[in-house]
Tab-separated table of C-alpha atoms and ligand atoms in Angstrom:
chain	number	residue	atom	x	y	z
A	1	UNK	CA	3.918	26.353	8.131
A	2	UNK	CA	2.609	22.819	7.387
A	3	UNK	CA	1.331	23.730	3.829
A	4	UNK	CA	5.778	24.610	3.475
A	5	UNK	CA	6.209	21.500	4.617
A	6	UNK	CA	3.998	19.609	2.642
A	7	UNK	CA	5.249	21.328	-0.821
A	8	UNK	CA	8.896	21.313	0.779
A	9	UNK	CA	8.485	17.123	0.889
A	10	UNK	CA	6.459	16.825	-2.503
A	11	UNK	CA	9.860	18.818	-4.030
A	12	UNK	CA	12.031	16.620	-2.435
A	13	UNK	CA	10.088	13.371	-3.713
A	14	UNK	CA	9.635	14.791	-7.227
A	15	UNK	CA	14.051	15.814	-6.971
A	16	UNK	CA	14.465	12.367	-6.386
A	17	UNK	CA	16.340	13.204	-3.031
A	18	UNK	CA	16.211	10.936	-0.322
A	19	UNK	CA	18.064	12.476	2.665
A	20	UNK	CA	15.990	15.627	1.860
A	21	UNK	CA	12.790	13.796	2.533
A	22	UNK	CA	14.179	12.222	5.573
A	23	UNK	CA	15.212	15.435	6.859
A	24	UNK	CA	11.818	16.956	5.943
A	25	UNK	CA	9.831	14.447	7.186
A	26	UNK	CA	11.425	14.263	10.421
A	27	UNK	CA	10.797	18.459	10.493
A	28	UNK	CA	7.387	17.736	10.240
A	29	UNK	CA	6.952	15.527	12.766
A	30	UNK	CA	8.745	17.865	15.448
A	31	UNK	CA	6.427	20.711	14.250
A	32	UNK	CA	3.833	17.892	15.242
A	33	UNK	CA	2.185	16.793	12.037
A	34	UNK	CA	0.587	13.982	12.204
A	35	UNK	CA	3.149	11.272	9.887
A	36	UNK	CA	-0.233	10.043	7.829
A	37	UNK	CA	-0.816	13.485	6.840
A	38	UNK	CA	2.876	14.391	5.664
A	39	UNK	CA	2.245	10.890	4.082
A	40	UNK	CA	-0.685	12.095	2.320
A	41	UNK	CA	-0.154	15.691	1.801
A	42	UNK	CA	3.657	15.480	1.436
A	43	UNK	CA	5.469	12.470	-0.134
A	44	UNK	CA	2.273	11.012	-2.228
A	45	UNK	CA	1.581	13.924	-3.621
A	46	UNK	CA	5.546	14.219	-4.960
A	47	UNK	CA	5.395	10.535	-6.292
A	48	UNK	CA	1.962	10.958	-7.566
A	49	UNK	CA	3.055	13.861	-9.830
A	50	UNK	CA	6.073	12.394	-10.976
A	51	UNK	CA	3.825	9.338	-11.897
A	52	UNK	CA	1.740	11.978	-14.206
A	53	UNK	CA	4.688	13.520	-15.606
A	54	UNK	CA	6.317	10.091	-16.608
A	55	UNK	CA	3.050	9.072	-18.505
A	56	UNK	CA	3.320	11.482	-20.023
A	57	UNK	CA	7.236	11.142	-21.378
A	58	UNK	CA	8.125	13.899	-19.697
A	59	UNK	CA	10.351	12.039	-16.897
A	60	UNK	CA	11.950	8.713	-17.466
A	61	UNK	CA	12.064	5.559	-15.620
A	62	UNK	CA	15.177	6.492	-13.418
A	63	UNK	CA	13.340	9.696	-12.069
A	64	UNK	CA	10.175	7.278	-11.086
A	65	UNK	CA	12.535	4.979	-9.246
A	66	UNK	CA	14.298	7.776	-7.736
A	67	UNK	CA	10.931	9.417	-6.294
A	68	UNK	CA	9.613	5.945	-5.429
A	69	UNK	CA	13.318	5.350	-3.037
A	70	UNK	CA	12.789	9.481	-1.570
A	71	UNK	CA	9.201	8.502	-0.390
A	72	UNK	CA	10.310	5.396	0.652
A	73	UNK	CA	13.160	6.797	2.481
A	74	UNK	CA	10.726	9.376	4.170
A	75	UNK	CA	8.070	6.640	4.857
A	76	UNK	CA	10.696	5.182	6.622
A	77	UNK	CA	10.888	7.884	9.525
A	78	UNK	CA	7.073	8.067	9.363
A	79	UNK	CA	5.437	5.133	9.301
A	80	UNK	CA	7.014	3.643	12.604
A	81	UNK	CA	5.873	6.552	14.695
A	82	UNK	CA	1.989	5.550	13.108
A	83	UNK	CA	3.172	2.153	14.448
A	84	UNK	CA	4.233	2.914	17.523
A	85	UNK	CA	1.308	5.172	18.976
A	86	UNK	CA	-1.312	2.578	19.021
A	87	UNK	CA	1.306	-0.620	19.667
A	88	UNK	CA	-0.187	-1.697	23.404
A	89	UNK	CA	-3.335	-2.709	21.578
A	90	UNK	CA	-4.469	-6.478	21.885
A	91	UNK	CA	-4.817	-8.352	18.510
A	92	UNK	CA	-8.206	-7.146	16.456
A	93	UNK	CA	-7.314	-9.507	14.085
A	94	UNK	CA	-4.780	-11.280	11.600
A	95	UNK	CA	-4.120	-9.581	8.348
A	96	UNK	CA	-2.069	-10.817	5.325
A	97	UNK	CA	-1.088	-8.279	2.717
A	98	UNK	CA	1.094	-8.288	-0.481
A	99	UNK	CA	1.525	-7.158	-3.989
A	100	UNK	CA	0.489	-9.719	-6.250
A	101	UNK	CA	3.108	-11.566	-8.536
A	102	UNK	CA	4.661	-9.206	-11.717
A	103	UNK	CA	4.245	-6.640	-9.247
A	104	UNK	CA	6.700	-4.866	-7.849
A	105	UNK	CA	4.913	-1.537	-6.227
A	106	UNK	CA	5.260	-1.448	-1.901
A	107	UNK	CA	4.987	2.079	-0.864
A	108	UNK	CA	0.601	1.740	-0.844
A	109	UNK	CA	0.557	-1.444	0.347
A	110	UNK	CA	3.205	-0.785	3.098
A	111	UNK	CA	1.111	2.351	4.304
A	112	UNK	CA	-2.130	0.211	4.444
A	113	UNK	CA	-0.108	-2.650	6.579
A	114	UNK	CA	1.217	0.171	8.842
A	115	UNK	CA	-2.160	1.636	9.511
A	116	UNK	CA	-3.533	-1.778	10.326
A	117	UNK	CA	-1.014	-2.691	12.381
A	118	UNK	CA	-1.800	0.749	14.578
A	119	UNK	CA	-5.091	0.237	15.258
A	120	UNK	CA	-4.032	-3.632	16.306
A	121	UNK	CA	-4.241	-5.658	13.584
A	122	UNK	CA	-1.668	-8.614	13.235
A	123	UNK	CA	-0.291	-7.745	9.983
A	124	UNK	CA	2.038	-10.196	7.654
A	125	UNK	CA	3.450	-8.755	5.268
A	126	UNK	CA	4.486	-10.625	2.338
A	127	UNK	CA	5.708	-8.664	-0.157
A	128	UNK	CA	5.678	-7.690	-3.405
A	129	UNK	CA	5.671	-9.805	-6.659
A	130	UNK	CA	4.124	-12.784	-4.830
A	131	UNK	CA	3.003	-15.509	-6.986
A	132	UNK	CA	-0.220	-16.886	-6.215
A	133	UNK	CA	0.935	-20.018	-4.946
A	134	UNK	CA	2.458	-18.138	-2.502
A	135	UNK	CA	-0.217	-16.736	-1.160
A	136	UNK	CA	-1.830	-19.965	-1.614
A	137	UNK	CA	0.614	-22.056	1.065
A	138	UNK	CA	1.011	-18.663	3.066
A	139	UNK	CA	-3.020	-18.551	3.914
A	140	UNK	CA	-2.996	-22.000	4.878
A	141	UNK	CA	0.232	-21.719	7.053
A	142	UNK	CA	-1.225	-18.472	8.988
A	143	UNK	CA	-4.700	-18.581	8.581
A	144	UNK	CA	-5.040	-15.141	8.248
A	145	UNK	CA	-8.815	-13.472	8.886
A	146	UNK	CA	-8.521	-11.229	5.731
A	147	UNK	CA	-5.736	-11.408	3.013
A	148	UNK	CA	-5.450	-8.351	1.024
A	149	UNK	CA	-4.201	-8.264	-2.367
A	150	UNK	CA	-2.465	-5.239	-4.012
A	151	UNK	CA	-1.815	-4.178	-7.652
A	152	UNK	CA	-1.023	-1.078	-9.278
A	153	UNK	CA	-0.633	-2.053	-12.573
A	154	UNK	CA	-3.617	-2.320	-14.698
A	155	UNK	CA	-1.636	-6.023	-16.395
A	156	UNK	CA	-1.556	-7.087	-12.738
A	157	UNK	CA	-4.875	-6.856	-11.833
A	158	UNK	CA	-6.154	-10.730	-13.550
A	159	UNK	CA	-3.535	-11.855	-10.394
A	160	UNK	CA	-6.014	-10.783	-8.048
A	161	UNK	CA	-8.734	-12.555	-9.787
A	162	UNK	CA	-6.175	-15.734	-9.905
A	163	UNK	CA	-5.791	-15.811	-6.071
A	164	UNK	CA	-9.106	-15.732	-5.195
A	165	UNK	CA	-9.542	-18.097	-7.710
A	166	UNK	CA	-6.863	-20.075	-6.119
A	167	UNK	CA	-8.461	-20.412	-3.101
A	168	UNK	CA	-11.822	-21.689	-4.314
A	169	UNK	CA	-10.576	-24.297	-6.438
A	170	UNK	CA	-8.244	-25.089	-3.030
A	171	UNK	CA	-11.408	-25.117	-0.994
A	172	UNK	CA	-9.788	-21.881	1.232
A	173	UNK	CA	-12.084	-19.655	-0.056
A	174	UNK	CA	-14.764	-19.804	2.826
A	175	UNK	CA	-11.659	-19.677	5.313
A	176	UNK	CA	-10.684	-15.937	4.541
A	177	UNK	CA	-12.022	-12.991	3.965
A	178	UNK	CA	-10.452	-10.987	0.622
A	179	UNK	CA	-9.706	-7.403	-0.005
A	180	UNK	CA	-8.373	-5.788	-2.787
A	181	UNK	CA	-6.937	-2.532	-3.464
A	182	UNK	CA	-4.137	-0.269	-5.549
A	183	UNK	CA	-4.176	2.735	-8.170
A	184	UNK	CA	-6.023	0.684	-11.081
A	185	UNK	CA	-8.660	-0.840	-9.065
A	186	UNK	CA	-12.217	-0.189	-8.338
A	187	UNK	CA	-15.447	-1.678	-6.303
A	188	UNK	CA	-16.463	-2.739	-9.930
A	189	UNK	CA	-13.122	-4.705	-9.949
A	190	UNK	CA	-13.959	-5.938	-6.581
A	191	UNK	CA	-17.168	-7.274	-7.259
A	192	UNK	CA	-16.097	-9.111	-10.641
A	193	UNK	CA	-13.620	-10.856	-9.066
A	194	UNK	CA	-15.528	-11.888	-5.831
A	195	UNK	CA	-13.529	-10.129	-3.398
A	196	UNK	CA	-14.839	-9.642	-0.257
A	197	UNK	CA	-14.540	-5.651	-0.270
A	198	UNK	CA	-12.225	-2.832	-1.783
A	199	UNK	CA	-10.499	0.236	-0.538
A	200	UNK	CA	-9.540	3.117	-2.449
A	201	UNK	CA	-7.232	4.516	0.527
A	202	UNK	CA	-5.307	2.915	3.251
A	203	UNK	CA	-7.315	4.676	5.901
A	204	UNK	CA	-10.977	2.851	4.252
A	205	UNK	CA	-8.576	-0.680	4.013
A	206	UNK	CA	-8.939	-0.328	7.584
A	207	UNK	CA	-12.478	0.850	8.173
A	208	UNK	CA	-12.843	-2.152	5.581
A	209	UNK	CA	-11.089	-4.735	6.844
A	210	UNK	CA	-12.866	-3.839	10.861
A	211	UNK	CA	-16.143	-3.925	9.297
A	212	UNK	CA	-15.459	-7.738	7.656
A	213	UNK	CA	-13.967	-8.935	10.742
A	214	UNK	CA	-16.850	-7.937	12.855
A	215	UNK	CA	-18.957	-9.465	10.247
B	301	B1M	CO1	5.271	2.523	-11.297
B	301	B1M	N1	3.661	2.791	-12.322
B	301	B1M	N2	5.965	1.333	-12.668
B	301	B1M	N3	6.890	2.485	-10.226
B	301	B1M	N4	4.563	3.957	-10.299
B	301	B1M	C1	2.600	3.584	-11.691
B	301	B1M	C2	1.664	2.690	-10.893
B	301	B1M	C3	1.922	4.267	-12.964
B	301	B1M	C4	0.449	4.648	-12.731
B	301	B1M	C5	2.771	5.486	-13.408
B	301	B1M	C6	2.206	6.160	-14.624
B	301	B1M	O1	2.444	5.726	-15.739
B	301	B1M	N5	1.444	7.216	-14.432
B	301	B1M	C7	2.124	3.150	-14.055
B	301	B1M	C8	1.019	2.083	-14.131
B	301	B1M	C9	0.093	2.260	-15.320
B	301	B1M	C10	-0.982	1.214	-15.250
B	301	B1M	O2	-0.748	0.055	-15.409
B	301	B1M	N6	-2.191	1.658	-14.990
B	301	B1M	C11	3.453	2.555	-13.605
B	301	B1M	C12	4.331	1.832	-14.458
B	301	B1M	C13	3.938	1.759	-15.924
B	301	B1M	C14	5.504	1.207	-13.977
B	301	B1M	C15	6.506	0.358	-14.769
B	301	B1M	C16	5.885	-0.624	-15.776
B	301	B1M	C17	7.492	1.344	-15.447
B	301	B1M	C18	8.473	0.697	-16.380
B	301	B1M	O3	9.247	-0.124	-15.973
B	301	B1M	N7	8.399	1.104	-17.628
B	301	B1M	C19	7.254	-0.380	-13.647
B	301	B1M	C20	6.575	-1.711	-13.268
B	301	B1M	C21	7.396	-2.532	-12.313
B	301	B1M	C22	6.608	-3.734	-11.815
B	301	B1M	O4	5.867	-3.608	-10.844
B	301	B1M	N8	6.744	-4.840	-12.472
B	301	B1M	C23	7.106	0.592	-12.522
B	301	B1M	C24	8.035	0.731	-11.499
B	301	B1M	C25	7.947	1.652	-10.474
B	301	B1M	C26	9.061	1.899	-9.455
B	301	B1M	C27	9.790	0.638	-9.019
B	301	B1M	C28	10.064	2.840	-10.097
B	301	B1M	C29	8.305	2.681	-8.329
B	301	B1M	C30	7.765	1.785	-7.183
B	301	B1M	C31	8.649	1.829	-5.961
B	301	B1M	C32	8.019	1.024	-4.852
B	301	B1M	O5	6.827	0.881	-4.699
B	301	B1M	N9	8.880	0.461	-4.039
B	301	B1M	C33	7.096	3.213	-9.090
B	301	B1M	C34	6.278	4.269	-8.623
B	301	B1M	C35	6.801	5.028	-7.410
B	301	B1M	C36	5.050	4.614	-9.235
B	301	B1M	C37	4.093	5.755	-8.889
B	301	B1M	C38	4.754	7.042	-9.384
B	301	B1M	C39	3.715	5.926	-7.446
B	301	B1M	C40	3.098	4.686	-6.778
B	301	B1M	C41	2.965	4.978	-5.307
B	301	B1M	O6	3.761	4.541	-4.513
B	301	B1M	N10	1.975	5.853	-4.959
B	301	B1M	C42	2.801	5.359	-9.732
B	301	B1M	C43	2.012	6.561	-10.200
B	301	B1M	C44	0.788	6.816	-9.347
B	301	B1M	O7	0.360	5.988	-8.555
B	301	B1M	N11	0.170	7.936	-9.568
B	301	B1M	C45	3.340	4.386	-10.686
B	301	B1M	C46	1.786	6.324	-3.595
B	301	B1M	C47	0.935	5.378	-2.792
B	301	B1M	C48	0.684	5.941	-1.405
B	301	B1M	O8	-0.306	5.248	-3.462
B	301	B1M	O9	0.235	2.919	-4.280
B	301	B1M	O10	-1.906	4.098	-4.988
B	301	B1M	P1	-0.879	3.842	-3.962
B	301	B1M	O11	-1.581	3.237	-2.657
B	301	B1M	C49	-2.722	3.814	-2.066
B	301	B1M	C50	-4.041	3.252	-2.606
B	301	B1M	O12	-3.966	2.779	-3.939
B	301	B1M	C51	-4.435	2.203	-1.617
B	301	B1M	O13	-3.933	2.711	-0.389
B	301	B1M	C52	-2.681	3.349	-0.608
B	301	B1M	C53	-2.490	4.446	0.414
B	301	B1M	O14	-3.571	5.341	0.433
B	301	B1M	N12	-3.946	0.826	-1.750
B	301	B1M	C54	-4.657	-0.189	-1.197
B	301	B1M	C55	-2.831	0.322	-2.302
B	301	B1M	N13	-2.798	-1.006	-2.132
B	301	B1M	C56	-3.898	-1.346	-1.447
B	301	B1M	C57	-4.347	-2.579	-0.988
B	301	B1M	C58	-5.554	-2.631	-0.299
B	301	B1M	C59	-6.299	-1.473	-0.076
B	301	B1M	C60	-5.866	-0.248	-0.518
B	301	B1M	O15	-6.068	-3.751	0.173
B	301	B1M	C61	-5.379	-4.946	-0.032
């Protein structure tokens, strides 16, 4: 039944059709799924292999942005019931995420806000394409405990480096701790840059971001 449901929602994503994915995913959740598992199992798995077949020429552009808006439109029945079932929590924290600037990719970053926010993290969310300037006035304004910085394209990666650089040259550096994630990016990455940590999924982010916090 859920292993249908899972290859029922990665055919919908890889189609391109929205209302089947919202249909799907809202299927799944009455046959009680958990929503980050039809995340994981269902809708990433669609976009992931449209994402191979496009580098590969074998899809174009307008089938990627049509797989990206069908998970997004199924994310968008899932990810406030992840929300929801944790939402009487006090405040573990304050978290600013975004997609760094030239950067245009949500659905990751979105997930990893989502799953912070249910285990009861306060969670900004700035965006996507955010300059670093941005982030710059943004940390200073909120005074967030960890900002976390996401790219998933390999030319946007040096704007991760440029934040953090940011911040040390704006003496914010020691204020807030720095994560950094997305597709293209490793611990390596991490570690180059001087980021405070990395997370390959959004369920380490938040192991991650607990474990700095604590610290
Ligand atoms: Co784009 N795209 N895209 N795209 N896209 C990729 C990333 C690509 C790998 C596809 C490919 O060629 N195989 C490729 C990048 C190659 C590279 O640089 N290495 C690519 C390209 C080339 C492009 C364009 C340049 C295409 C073009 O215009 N010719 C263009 C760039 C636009 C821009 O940003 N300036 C572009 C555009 C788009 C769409 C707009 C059409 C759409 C995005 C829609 C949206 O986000 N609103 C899109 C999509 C959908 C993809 C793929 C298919 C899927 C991305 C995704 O959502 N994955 C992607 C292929 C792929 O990833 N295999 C691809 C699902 C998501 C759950 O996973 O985002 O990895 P992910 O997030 C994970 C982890 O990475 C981690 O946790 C998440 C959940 O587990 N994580 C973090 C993410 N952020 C984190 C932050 C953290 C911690 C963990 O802490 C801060």
């Amino acid at each position: 039944m859920e292993s249908m449901i899972f290859e029922e929602l990665q055919n919908a994503v890889i189609e391109g059709d929205s209302e089947k994915s919202v249909s799907l995913a809202k299927n799944a959740l009455e046959a009680g799924i958990p929503p980050l598992d039809v995340i994981t199992n269902g809708l990433a798995k669609g976009v992931k292999t449209v994402g191979d077949l496009f580098s590969e020429g074998q899809v174009f552009l307008v089938e990627l942005i049509l797989a990206g808006d069908a998970m997004k439109a199924g994310m968008s029945v899932l990810l406030p019931v992840i929300k929801e079932s944790k939402a009487e929590m006090i405040s573990a924290g304050k978290v600013m995420i975004g997609t760094v600037q030239g950067d245009i990719h949500s659905i990751g970053k979105d997930i990893v806000g989502t799953l912070l926010e249910a285990d009861g993290f306060e969670v900004l969310n700035v965006g996507e394409d955010v300059q670093s300037e941005t982030f710059m006035e943004k940390v200073k304004e909120h005074k967030p405990d960890v900002l976390g910085l996401s790219s998933l394209l390999t030319v946007t990666m040096p704007a991760q480096k440029d934040v953090i650089e940011k911040l040390k040259a704006s003496g914010l550096r020691g204020d807030v701790k720095v994560i950094v994630g997305g597709a293209p990016t490793t611990q390596e990455w991490a570690d180059e840059i001087g980021a405070d940590g990395w997370a390959g999924d959004a369920v380490s982010a938040v192991s991650l971001v607990k474990q700095l916090i604590k610290g």
